[in-house]
Every structure is written in C-alpha cells, then in structure tokens.
Coordinates of C-alpha atoms and ligand atoms in Angstrom, one line a residue:
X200 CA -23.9 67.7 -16.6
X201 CA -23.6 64.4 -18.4
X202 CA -20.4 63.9 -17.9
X203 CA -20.3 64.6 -14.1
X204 CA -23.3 61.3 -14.0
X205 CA -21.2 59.3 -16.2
X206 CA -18.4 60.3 -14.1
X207 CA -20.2 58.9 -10.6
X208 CA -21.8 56.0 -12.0
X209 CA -17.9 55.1 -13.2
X210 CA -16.8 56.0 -10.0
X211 CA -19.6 53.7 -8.4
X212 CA -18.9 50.7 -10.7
X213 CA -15.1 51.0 -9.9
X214 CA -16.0 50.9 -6.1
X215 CA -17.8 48.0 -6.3
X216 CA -15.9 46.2 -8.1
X217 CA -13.1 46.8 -5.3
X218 CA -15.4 45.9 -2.8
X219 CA -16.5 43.0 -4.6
X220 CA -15.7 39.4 -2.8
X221 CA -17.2 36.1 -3.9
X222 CA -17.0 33.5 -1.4
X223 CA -14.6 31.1 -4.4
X224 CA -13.1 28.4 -3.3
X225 CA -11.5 27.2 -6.5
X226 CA -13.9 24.6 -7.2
X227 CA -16.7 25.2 -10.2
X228 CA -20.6 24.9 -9.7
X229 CA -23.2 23.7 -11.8
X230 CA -26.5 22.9 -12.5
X231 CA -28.0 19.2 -13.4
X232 CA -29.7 19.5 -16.9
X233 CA -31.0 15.9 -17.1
X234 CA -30.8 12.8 -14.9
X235 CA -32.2 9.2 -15.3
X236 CA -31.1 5.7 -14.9
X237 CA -28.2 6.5 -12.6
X238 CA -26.5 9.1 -14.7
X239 CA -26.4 12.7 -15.0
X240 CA -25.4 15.4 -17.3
X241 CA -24.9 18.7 -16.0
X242 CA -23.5 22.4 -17.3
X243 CA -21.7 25.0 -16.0
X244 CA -18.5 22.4 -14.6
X245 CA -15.4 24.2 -16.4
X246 CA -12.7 23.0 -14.8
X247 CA -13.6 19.3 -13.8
X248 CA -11.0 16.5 -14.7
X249 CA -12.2 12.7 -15.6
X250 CA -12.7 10.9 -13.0
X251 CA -13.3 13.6 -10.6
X252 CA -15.6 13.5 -7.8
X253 CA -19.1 16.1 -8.4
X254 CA -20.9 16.6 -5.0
X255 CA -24.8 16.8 -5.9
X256 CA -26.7 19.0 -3.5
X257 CA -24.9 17.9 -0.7
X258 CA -26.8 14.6 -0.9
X259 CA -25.4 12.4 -3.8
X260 CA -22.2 12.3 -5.2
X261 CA -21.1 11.3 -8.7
X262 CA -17.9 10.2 -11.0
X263 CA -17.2 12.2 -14.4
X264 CA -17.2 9.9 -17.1
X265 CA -17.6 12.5 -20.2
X266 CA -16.2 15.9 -20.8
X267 CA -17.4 18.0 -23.7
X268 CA -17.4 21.4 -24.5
X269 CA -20.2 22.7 -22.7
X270 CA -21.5 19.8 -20.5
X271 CA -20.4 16.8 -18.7
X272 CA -21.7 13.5 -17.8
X273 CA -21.3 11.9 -14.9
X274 CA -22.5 8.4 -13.2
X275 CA -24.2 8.7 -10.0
X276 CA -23.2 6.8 -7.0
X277 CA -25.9 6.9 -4.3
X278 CA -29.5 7.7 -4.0
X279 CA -29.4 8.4 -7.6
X280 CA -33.4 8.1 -7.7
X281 CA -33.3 11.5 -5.3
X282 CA -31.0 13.3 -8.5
X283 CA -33.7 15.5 -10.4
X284 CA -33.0 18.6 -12.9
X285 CA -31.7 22.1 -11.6
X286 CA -30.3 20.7 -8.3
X287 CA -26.3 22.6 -8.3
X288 CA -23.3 20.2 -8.6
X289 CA -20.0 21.1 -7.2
X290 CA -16.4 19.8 -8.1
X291 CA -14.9 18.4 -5.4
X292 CA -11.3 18.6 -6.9
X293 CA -10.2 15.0 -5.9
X294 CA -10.8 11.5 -8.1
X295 CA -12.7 8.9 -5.9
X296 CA -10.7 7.2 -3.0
X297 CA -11.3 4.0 -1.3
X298 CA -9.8 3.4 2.3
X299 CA -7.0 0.9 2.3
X300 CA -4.6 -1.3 4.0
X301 CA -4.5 -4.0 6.7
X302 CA -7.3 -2.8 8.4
X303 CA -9.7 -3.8 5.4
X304 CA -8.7 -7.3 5.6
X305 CA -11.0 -9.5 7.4
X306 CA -13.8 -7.3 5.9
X307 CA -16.7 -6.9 3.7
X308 CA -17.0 -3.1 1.9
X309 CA -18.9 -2.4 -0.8
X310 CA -17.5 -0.6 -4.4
X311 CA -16.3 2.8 -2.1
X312 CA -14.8 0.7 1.1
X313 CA -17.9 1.7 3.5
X314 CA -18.2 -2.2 5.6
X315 CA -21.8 -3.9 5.3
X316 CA -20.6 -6.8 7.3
X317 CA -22.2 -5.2 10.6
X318 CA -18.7 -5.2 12.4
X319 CA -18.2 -1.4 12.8
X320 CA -16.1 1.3 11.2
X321 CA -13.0 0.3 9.8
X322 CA -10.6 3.0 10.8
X323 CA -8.7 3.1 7.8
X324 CA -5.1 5.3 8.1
X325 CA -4.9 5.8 4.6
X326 CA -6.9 6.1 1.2
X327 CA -6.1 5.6 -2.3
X328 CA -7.6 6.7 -5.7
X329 CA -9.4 3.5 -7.0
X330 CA -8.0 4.7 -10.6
X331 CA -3.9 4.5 -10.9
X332 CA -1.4 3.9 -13.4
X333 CA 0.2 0.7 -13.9
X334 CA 3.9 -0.6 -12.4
X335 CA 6.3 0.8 -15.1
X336 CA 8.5 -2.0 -16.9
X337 CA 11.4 -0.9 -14.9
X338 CA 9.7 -1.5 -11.6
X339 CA 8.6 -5.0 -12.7
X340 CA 10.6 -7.8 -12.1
X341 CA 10.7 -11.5 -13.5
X342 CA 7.8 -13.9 -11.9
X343 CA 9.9 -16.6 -10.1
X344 CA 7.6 -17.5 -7.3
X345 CA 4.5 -19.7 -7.9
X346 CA 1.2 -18.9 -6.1
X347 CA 0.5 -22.6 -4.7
X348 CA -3.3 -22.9 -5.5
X349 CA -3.7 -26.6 -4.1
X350 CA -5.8 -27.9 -7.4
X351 CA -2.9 -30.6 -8.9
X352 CA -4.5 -29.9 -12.6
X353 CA -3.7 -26.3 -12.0
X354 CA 0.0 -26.9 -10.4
X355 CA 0.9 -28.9 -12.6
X356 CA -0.1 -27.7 -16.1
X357 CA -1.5 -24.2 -15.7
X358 CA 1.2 -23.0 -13.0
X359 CA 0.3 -19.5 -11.2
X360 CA 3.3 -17.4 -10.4
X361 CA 3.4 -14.5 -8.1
X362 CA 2.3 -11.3 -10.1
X363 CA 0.6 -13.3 -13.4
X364 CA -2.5 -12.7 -14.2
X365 CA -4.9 -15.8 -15.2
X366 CA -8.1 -15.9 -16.6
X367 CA -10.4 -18.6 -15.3
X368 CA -13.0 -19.0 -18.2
X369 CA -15.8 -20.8 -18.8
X370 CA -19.9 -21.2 -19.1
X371 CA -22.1 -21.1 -16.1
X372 CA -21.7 -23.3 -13.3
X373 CA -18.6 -24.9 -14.3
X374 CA -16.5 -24.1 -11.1
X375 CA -15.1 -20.8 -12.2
X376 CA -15.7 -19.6 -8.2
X377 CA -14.8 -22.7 -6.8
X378 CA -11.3 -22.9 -7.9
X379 CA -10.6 -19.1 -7.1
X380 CA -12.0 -19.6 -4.0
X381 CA -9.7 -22.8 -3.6
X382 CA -6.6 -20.4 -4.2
X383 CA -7.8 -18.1 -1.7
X384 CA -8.6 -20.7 0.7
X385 CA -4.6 -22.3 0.2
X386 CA -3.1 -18.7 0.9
X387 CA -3.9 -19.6 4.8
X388 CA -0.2 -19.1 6.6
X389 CA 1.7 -18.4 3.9
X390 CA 1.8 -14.5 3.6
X391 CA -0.1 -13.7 1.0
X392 CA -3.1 -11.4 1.6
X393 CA -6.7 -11.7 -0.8
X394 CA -8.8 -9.5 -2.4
X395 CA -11.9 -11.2 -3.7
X396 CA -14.2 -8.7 -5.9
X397 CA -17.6 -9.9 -6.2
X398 CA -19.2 -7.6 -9.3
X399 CA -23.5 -8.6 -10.1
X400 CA -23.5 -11.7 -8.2
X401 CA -26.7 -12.9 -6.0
X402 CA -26.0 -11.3 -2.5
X403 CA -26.9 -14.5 -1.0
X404 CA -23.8 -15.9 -3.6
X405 CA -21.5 -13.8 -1.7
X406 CA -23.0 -14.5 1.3
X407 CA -21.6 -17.8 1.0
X408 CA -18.6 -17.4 -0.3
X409 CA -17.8 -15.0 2.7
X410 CA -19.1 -17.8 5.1
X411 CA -17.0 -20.0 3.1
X412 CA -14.1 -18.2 4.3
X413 CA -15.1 -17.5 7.5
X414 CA -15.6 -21.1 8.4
X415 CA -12.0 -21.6 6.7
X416 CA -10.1 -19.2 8.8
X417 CA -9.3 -17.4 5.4
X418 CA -11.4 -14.4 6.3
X419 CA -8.8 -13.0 8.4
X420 CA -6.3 -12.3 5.6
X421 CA -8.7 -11.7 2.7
X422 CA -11.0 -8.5 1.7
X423 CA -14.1 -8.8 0.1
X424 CA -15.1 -6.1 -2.2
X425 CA -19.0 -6.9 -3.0
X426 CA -21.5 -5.1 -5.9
X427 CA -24.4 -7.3 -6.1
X428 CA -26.5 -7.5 -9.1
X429 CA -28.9 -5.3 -6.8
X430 CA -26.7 -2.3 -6.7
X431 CA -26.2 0.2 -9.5
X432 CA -24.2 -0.6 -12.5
X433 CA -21.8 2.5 -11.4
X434 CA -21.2 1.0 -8.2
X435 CA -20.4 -2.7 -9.8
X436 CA -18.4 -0.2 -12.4
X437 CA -16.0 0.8 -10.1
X438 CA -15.7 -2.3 -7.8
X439 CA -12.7 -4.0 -9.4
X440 CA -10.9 -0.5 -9.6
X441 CA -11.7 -0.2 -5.6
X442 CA -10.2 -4.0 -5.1
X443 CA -7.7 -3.1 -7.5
X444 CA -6.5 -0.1 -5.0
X445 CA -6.9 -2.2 -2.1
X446 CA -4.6 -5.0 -3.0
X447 CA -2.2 -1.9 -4.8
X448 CA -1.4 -0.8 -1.4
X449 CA -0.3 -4.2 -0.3
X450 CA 1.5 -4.4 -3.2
X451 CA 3.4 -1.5 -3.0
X452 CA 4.5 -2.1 0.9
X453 CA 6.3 -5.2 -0.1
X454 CA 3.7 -7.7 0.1
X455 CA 2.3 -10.9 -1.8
X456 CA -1.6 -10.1 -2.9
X457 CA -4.4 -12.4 -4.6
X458 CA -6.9 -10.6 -6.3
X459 CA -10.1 -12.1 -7.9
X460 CA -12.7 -10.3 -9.9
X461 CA -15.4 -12.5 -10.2
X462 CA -16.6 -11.7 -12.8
X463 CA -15.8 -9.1 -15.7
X464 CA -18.4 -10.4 -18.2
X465 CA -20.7 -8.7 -15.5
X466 CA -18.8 -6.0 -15.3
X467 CA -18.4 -5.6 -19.0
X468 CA -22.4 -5.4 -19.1
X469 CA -22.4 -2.8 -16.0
X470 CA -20.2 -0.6 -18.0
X471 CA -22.2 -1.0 -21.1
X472 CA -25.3 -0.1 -19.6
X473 CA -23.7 3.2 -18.3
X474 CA -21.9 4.2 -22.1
X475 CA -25.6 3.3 -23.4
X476 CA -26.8 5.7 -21.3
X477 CA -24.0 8.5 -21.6
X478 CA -24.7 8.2 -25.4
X479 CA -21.6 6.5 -26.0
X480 CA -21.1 5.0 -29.8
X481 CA -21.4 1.2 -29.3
X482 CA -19.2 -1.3 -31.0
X483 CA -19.5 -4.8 -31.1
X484 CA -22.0 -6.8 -29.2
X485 CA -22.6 -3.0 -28.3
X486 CA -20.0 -3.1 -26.4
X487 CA -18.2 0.4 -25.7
X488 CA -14.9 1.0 -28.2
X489 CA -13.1 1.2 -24.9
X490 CA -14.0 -2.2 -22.8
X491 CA -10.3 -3.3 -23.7
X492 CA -9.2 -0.3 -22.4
X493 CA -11.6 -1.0 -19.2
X494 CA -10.2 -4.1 -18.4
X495 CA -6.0 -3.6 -19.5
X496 CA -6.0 -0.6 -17.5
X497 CA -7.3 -2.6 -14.6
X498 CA -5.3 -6.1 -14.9
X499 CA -2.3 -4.0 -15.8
X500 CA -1.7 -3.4 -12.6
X501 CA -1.1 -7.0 -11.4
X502 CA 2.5 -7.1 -11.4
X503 CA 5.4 -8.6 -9.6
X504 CA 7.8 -5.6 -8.3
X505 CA 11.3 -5.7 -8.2
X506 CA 13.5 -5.9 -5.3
X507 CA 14.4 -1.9 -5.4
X508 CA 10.3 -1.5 -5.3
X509 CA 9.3 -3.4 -2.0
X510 CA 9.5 -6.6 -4.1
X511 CA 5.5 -7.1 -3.6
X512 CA 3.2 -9.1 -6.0
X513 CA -0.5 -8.7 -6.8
X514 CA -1.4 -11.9 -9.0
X515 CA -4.7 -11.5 -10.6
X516 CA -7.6 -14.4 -11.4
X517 CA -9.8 -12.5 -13.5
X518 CA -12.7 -14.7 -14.2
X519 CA -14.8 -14.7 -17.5
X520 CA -18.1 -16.4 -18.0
X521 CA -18.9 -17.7 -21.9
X522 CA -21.9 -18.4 -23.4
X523 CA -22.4 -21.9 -24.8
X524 CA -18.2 -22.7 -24.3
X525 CA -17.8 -19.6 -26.9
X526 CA -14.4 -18.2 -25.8
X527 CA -13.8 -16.1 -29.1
X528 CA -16.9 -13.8 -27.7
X529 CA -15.7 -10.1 -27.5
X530 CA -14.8 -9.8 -23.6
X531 CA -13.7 -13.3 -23.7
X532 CA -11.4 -12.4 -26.6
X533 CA -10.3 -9.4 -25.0
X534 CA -9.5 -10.8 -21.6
X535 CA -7.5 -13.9 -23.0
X536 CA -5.1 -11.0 -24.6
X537 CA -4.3 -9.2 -21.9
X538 CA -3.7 -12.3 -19.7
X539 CA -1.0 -14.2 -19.0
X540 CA -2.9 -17.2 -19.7
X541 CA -5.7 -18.8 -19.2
X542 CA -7.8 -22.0 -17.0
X543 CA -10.8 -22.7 -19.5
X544 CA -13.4 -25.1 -17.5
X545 CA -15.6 -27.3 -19.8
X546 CA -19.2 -28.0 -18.5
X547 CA -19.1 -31.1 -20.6
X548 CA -16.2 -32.0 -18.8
X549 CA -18.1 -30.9 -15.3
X550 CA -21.2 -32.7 -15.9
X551 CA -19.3 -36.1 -17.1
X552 CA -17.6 -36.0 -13.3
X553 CA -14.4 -34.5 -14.4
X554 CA -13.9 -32.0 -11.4
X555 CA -12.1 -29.5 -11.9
X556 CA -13.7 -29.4 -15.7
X557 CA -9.6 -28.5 -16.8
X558 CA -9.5 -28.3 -20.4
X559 CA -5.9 -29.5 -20.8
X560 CA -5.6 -28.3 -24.3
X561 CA -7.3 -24.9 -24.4
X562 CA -5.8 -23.7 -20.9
X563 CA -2.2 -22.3 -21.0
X564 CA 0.3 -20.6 -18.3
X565 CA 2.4 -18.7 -20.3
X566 CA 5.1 -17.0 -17.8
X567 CA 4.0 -19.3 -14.7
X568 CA 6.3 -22.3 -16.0
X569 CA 9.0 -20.4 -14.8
X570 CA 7.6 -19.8 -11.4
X571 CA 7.2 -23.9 -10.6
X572 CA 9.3 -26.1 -8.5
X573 CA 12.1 -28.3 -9.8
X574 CA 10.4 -31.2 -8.7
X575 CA 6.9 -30.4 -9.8
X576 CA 8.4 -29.4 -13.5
X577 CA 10.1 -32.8 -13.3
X578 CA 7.4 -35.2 -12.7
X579 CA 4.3 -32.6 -14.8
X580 CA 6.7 -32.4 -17.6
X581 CA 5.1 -35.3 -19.8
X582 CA 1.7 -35.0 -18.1
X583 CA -0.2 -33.2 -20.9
X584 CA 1.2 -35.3 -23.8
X585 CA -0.4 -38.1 -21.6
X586 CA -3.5 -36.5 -21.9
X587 CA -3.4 -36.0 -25.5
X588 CA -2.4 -39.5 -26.1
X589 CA -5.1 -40.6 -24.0
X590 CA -8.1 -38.9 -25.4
X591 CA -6.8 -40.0 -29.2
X592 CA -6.4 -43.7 -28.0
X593 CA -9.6 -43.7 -26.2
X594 CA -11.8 -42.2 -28.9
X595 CA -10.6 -45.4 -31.3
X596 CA -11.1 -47.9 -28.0
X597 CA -14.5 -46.3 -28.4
X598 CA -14.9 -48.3 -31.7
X599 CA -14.1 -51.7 -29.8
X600 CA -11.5 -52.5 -32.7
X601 CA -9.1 -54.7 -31.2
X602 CA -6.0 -52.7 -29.5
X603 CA -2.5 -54.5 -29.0
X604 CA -1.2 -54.0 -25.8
X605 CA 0.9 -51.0 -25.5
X606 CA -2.3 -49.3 -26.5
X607 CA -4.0 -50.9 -23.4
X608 CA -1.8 -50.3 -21.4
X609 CA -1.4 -46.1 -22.5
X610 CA -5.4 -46.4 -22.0
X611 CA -5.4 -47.6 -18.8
X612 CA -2.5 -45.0 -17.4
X613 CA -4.3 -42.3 -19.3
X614 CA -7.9 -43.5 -16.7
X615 CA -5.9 -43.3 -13.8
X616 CA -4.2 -39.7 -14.5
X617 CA -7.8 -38.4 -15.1
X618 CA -8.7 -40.1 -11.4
X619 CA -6.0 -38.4 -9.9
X620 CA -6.7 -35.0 -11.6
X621 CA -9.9 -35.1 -10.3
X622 CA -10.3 -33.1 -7.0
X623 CA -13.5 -32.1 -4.8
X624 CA -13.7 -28.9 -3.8
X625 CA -12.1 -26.8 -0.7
X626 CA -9.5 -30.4 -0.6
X627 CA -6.3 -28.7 -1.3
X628 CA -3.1 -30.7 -1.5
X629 CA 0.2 -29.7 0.0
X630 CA 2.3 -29.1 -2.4
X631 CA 4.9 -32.2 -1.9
X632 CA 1.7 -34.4 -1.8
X633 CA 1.2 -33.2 -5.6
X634 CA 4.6 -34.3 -6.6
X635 CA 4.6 -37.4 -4.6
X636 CA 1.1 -38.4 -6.5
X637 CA 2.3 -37.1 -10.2
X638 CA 5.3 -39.5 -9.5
X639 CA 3.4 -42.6 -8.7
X640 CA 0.7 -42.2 -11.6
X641 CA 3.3 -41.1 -14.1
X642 CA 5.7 -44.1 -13.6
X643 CA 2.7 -46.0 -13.9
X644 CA 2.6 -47.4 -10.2
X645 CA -1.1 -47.9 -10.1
X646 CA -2.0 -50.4 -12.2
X647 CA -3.3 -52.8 -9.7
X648 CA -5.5 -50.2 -8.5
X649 CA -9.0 -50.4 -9.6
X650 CA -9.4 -46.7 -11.6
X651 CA -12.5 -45.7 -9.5
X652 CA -10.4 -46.5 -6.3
X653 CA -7.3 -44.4 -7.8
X654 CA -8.4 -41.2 -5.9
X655 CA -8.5 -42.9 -2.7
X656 CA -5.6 -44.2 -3.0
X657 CA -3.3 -41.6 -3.5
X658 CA -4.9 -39.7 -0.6
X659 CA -4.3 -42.9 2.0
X660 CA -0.9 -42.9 0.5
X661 CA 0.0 -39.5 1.2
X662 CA -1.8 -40.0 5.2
X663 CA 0.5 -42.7 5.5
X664 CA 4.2 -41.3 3.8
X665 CA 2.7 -38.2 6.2
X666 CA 2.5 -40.5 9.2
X667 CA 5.5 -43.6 8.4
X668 CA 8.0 -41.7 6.1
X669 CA 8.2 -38.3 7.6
X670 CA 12.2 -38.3 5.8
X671 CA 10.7 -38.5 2.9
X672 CA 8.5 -36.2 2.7
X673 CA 11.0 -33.8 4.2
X674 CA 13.7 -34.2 1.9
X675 CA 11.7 -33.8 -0.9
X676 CA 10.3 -30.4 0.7
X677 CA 13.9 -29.3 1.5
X678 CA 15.7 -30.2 -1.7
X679 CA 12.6 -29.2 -3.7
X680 CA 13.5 -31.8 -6.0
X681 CA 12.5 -35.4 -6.6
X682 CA 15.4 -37.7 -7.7
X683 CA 16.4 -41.2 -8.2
X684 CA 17.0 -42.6 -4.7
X685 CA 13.7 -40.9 -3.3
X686 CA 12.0 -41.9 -5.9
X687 CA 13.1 -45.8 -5.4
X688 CA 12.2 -45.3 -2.2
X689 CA 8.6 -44.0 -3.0
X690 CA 8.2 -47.3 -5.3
X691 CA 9.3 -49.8 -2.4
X692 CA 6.3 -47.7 -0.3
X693 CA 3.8 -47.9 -3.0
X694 CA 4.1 -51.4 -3.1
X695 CA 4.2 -52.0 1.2
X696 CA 1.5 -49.7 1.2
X697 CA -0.7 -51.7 -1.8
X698 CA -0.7 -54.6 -0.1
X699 CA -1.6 -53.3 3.3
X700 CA -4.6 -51.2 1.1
X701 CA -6.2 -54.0 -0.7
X702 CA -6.3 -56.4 2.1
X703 CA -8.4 -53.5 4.0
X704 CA -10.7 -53.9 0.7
X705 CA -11.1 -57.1 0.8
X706 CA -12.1 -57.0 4.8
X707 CA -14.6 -53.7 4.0
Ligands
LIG185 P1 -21.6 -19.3 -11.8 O1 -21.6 -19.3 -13.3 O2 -22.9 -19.5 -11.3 O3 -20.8 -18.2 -11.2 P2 -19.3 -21.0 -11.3 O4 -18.8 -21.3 -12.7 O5 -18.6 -20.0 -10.5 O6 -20.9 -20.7 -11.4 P3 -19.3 -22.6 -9.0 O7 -20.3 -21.7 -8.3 O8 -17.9 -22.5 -8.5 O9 -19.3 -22.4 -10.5 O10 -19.6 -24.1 -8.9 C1 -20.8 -24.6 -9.4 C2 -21.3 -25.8 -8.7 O11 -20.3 -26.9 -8.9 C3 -21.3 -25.6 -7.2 O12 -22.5 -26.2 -6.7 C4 -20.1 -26.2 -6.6 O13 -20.3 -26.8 -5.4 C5 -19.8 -27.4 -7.6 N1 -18.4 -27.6 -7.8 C6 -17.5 -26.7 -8.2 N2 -16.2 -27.3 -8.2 C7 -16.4 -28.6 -7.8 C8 -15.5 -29.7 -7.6 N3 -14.2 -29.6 -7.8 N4 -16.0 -30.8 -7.1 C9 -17.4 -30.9 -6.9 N5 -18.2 -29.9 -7.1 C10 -17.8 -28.8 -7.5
LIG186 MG1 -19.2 -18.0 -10.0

C-alpha cells in the first residue's frame, strides 16, 4: 500500500518537474538589503560582472562597484532617494553605455549622454561602454604633431602634442579653466573635435563656459559632458569615463580629439564619498587604495594611434586643483605621474598680474618638445634659461646694490620677456605671430620700448607684418622655419615700424 503512494507521489514529482517552465531569461534577480546615500547593496545577484548595469524595480538603475560572496554593492544613478529595502534588482547583462559620435558634438549631456541643453534628442547611431581598455603599445605611435593652444607661455615652453596628456595644476582661481578653455577655443578650423568634462562645478560655472563657446563658434565642434556639484557623486563618478568614450570614438575613426576634465580633485572626492560609503578601506587622505587606478585607467586612454590604427589622437588636459600651491598632495602626486607633464599656475604669480600665472620652473612637457615646429624650437630654445637668469638677477637688483651693465641690460630683457608672456584671456595668437614675437624679444629688439608698452607692441607689430609684409609672414608659415635672411628682414621692420609707433605716442 505504501509503496503504491510513494510510487504516485514519485510519479507526480517527476511530472512536474517536466512540466515545469520558468519564465528565465539568463539574467539573475535580487532583492535590495539596504540603501542610503546613493548606494545600494543587494543579495541574491550570482552572476553579475563589475561594472554591470542592475535595473531597480524598473525605476532606477545602478553600476556594480563591489562583488562579494553573497552580496554586491552597487551606486545608484537616478532617483536614488525612491531606492528603499526589498524592492527586486535585475542584471541587465551589459556595462553602462553612453551614445557617441558626431552627433554629440555641439551638445550639452550629462554623465549618461541624455542632452539638458533643451535642443532635442540627439539621435545617436552608436553607443559605447563608458569603461574600455587602453590603446595597446603597438597601436600607439610617436607624438609628432603639436596641439596649437594659442597661449605663447604654453607653446613655447610647455608644448602640447597630439595624444599627450597635460596636467594643468594649481590653487583656486588661478586660470586652470581659462587656459583649457583657450585650447578649446583655438581648435576652431583646424580638425580637431573637443570634449570638455565639467565634474562638481557650479551649474551656472558651466553655464558660462558653454556660453563661452557658443559666442566663440567653438560649440559646434566641442561636447560638453556636465556633473554639477548638485548631482550625485555616482553621476560626477562616471562623467570623465562617459567623455572619455565620447572622444574614444573619435579617436578611433581617425580623428584629432581634445579632452578636458575639469577637474579630478572633484572627482577624486566624488569617488571617495562612494568607497566611504561601500565600506571601502580608506588610505591616505582617506582616499580609496585605488584612486591611482581611477585616474591611469582613465588618462591611459589618451593616445596618439598609429597610421595602421586610423592614426587618430585624443590629447588629454586633466586639470588638478591644490590647496595652498601643495602639488605633493596625494591626487596631485598621482596625476603628475601618470602625465606627460604638467602647466602648474601660481596664484602669487596671478595676483601680481602675471597672466597666464606659468610657473616656468615647476611646469614641464616631457614628450611635447618633439611635437613643436622648427621655428618655434629655434627661437623658445634659450627662453627659460632667460627666465631663470632673470628672476636670480632681479632678486639681488632688489637690494639696490649697484649692477654693472650687462646685468642691466639681462634685467631689462628678462621685464620685457615677462610683458610678452603675459596674455589676456580668449586672445589667442596664430602660431607664426608667436615666433615672429619670441624673435623680436629674444634678440633683444625692444629696448626702446617702455616695458608696460611691450604688450602693445608686439600686437601692432604683428597687425602691421599681417597687413605690410604678407611675404613674410608667409614664408615663415610655409618653410616652418625662421632663418637668417627673414630674420634681417624682421629687424629692418621692427625698427620702420618703432619709429612709426612712438611718434603715434607722442601724438596720443
Ligand atoms: P576655479 O578654481 O574656480 O576653477 P580656475 O583656476 O579654473 O578657478 P578660472 O576660472 O579660469 O580659474 O579664472 C579665474 C579668474 O581669472 C576668472 O575671473 C578669469 O576671468 C580670470 N583669468 C583667467 N585667466 C586670465 C588671463 N589670462 N587674463 C586675465 N584674467 C584671467
Ligand atoms: Mg576652474
């Protein structure tokens, strides 16, 4: 009798287990076991990878961050206030994608490419994960090309080439954003698309910076990727990954790219506040033990490709903000090593008028050297032993001791290449203008010019070589060199032109 009920109730089991269907779709579920503060962890997600897209409740979705054995954490993107315990989290199967390509350009998204410039949907044809391993070595090639920024301090002595990476460093309100927004600005017409991240900035900040570009006509070939300080530290998290993707996909179809992330210190403190919260050990300046890792992955994949790759370049202006002018902070320390160099801006510098705030001797280019023109390496080559020279003579002139008259005379060259270096912002100068100046200061052909009227100077000059010497102007352009005979030349104008400038003073 037993066995005959054992019997059926096998016989049931095995039936309905045949019959048995679940509705799987390869992707796990699980349930939120705590939320707060923009991050979640949840159970019951076996098979999620890092990095991978969780769908919560159909509402918000979410980036895995931290897998353990039995639970996973995850940063919430949107609504993250409507996340609560118990609501079911799916895998979605894919890491997060930003649209891309030359539709985005000319617009403002925010970290996951969705436009908040009021313009419409973008229509992006294709999308790209925001995280992506870096251009092998044998895909790189050697940085030959500069990236013309239009400052003559940068030219000059911190040359940019296509596919570095440069750091602009410095404290608070030095000009950091000015002078990447001056390379941006001098990419107009010359092929080379923008990306300009803004990560924890004022919205009204980057509200001006866009009008900036607007206004410019450099809106039209740049992309602004914006997480103001008013959106959640996920979102300004993954905002340089998303620009990074945007500009990628330039890269990668043969193009030149600029991209700026203004700034990582912000986003070094956005991704802090999220390992805080994950329950991540913290390190120094309780900093993650992976920030370097945040930001080498991410600047890693600035790179100048080689012929057999598209032969595209993404050049990269990181920008770093110190406290108190201390660049051997942790981020700052971090970011000046994986770098190709770095443009350090002094605010004692910007406050005594000295604009840019250059700080010849702490800011280096180490590969764009390479990258500059034969004429600009010929006339920049002595510039910053100049400068040197200059600041150690004019600390003793301080002392009034009396000076003998080569020491005058370095002084008063030394005034006038400070003048000249000296540049308001959005006033770019072509890049021939740059040589022609560095010629006349360096062979010393201002003396007669009063130093405050230096500036002035060289700018009439240049209107009028523009406007009486068109030859010149264009052979250096064609030759890309500045030799003897041009340079004569240039001397015998310098000296026409003087005497037509000063009379003008004396009439004013
Ligand atoms: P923050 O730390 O707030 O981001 P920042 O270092 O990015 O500041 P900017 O916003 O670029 O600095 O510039 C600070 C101020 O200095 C601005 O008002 C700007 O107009 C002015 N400024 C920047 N560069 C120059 C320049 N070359 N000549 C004159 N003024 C300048
Ligand atoms: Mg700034």
């Amino acid at each position: 009798m037993a066995e005959t009920v054992y019997k059926k109730i096998s016989q049931d089991i095995t039936e309905k287990i045949k019959k048995f269907s679940a509705d799987y779709n390869g992707r796990s579920t699980g349930r939120v076991i705590f939320s707060g503060d923009g991050v979640i962890r949840a159970d019951g997600l076996s098979d999620v990878q890092y990095g991978e897209m969780l769908d919560i409740d159909g509402k918000s979705r979410a980036i895995v961050l931290d897998l353990h054995e039995k639970e996973i954490g995850a940063i919430v993107l949107d609504e993250a206030d409507s996340v609560y315990a118990n609501m079911l989290v799916k895998s979605t199967g894919h890491v997060v994608e930003v649209p891309v390509g030359v539709e985005l350009f000319g617009r403002v998204v925010d970290s996951l490419g969705n436009p908040i410039d009021g313009l419409g949907p973008i229509g992006a044809k294709a999308f790209r994960p925001i995280e992506a391993p870096a251009p092998s070595i044998r895909e790189r090639a050697k940085i030959t090309e500069p990236l013309h920024t239009g400052i003559l301090a940068v030219d000059a002595m911190v040359p940019i080439g296509k596919g570095q990476r440069e750091l602009i460093i410095g404290d608070r309100q030095t000009g950091k954003t000015s002078v990447a927004i001056d390379a941006i600005l001098n990419q107009k017409g010359k092929n080379v698309y923008c990306v300009y991240v803004a990560i924890g900035q004022k919205a009204s900040a980057v509200s001006g910076i866009v009008h900036t570009l607007g206004v410019r006509g450099a809106l039209e070939y740049t992309c602004v990727v914006c997480a103001t300080a008013r959106d959640s530290a996920p979102l300004q998290y993954i905002a340089p990954f998303s620009g990074c993707a945007i500009a990628e996909e330039m890269m990668y179809s043969g193009k030149d790219v600029l991209v700026v992330y203004d700034d990582l210190s912000k986003h070094a403190v956005a991704y802090r506040a999220m390992s805080l919260l994950l329950k991540r050990p913290s390190g120094r300046e309780a900093y993650p033990g992976d920030i370097f890792y945040l930001h080498s992955r991410l600047l890693e994949r600035a790179a100048k490709l080689g012929s057999g790759f598209g032969g595209g370049s993404m050049t990269a202006l990181p920008i770093v903000e110190t406290q108190a002018g201390d660049i051997s902070a942790y981020v700052p320390t971090n970011v000046i090593s994986i770098t190709d160099g770095q443009i350090y801006l002094e605010s004692t510098l910007f406050n005594a008028g000295v604009r840019p705030a250059l700080n010849v001797g702490l800011s280096v280019s180490r590969v764009g050297g390479s990258a500059q023109s034969r004429a600009m390496k010929k006339v920049s080559g002595r510039l910053r032993l100049y400068l040197s020279q200059y600041r150690e003579l004019s600390s003793f002139a301080q002392f009034g001791s009396e000076l003998d008259n080569s020491t005058v005379q370095m002084i008063e060259t030394g005034k006038r290449i400070v003048e000249v270096l000296k540049q308001s912002k959005h006033s770019a100068y072509d890049s021939v203008h740059e040589v022609i100046i560095l010629y006349i200061v360096m062979k010393d052909l201002l003396q007669e010019v009063p130093t405050d009227k230096v500036n002035d100077f060289v700018k009439a000059f240049c209107s009028f070589l523009d406007i009486n010497c068109v030859d010149i102007v264009c052979e250096i352009n064609e030759k890309n060199d500045i030799g003897l005979e041009i340079g004569l030349v240039i001397e015998e104008r310098v000296k026409e032109f003087s005497k037509f400038y000063f009379e003008e003073i004396v009439n004013e």
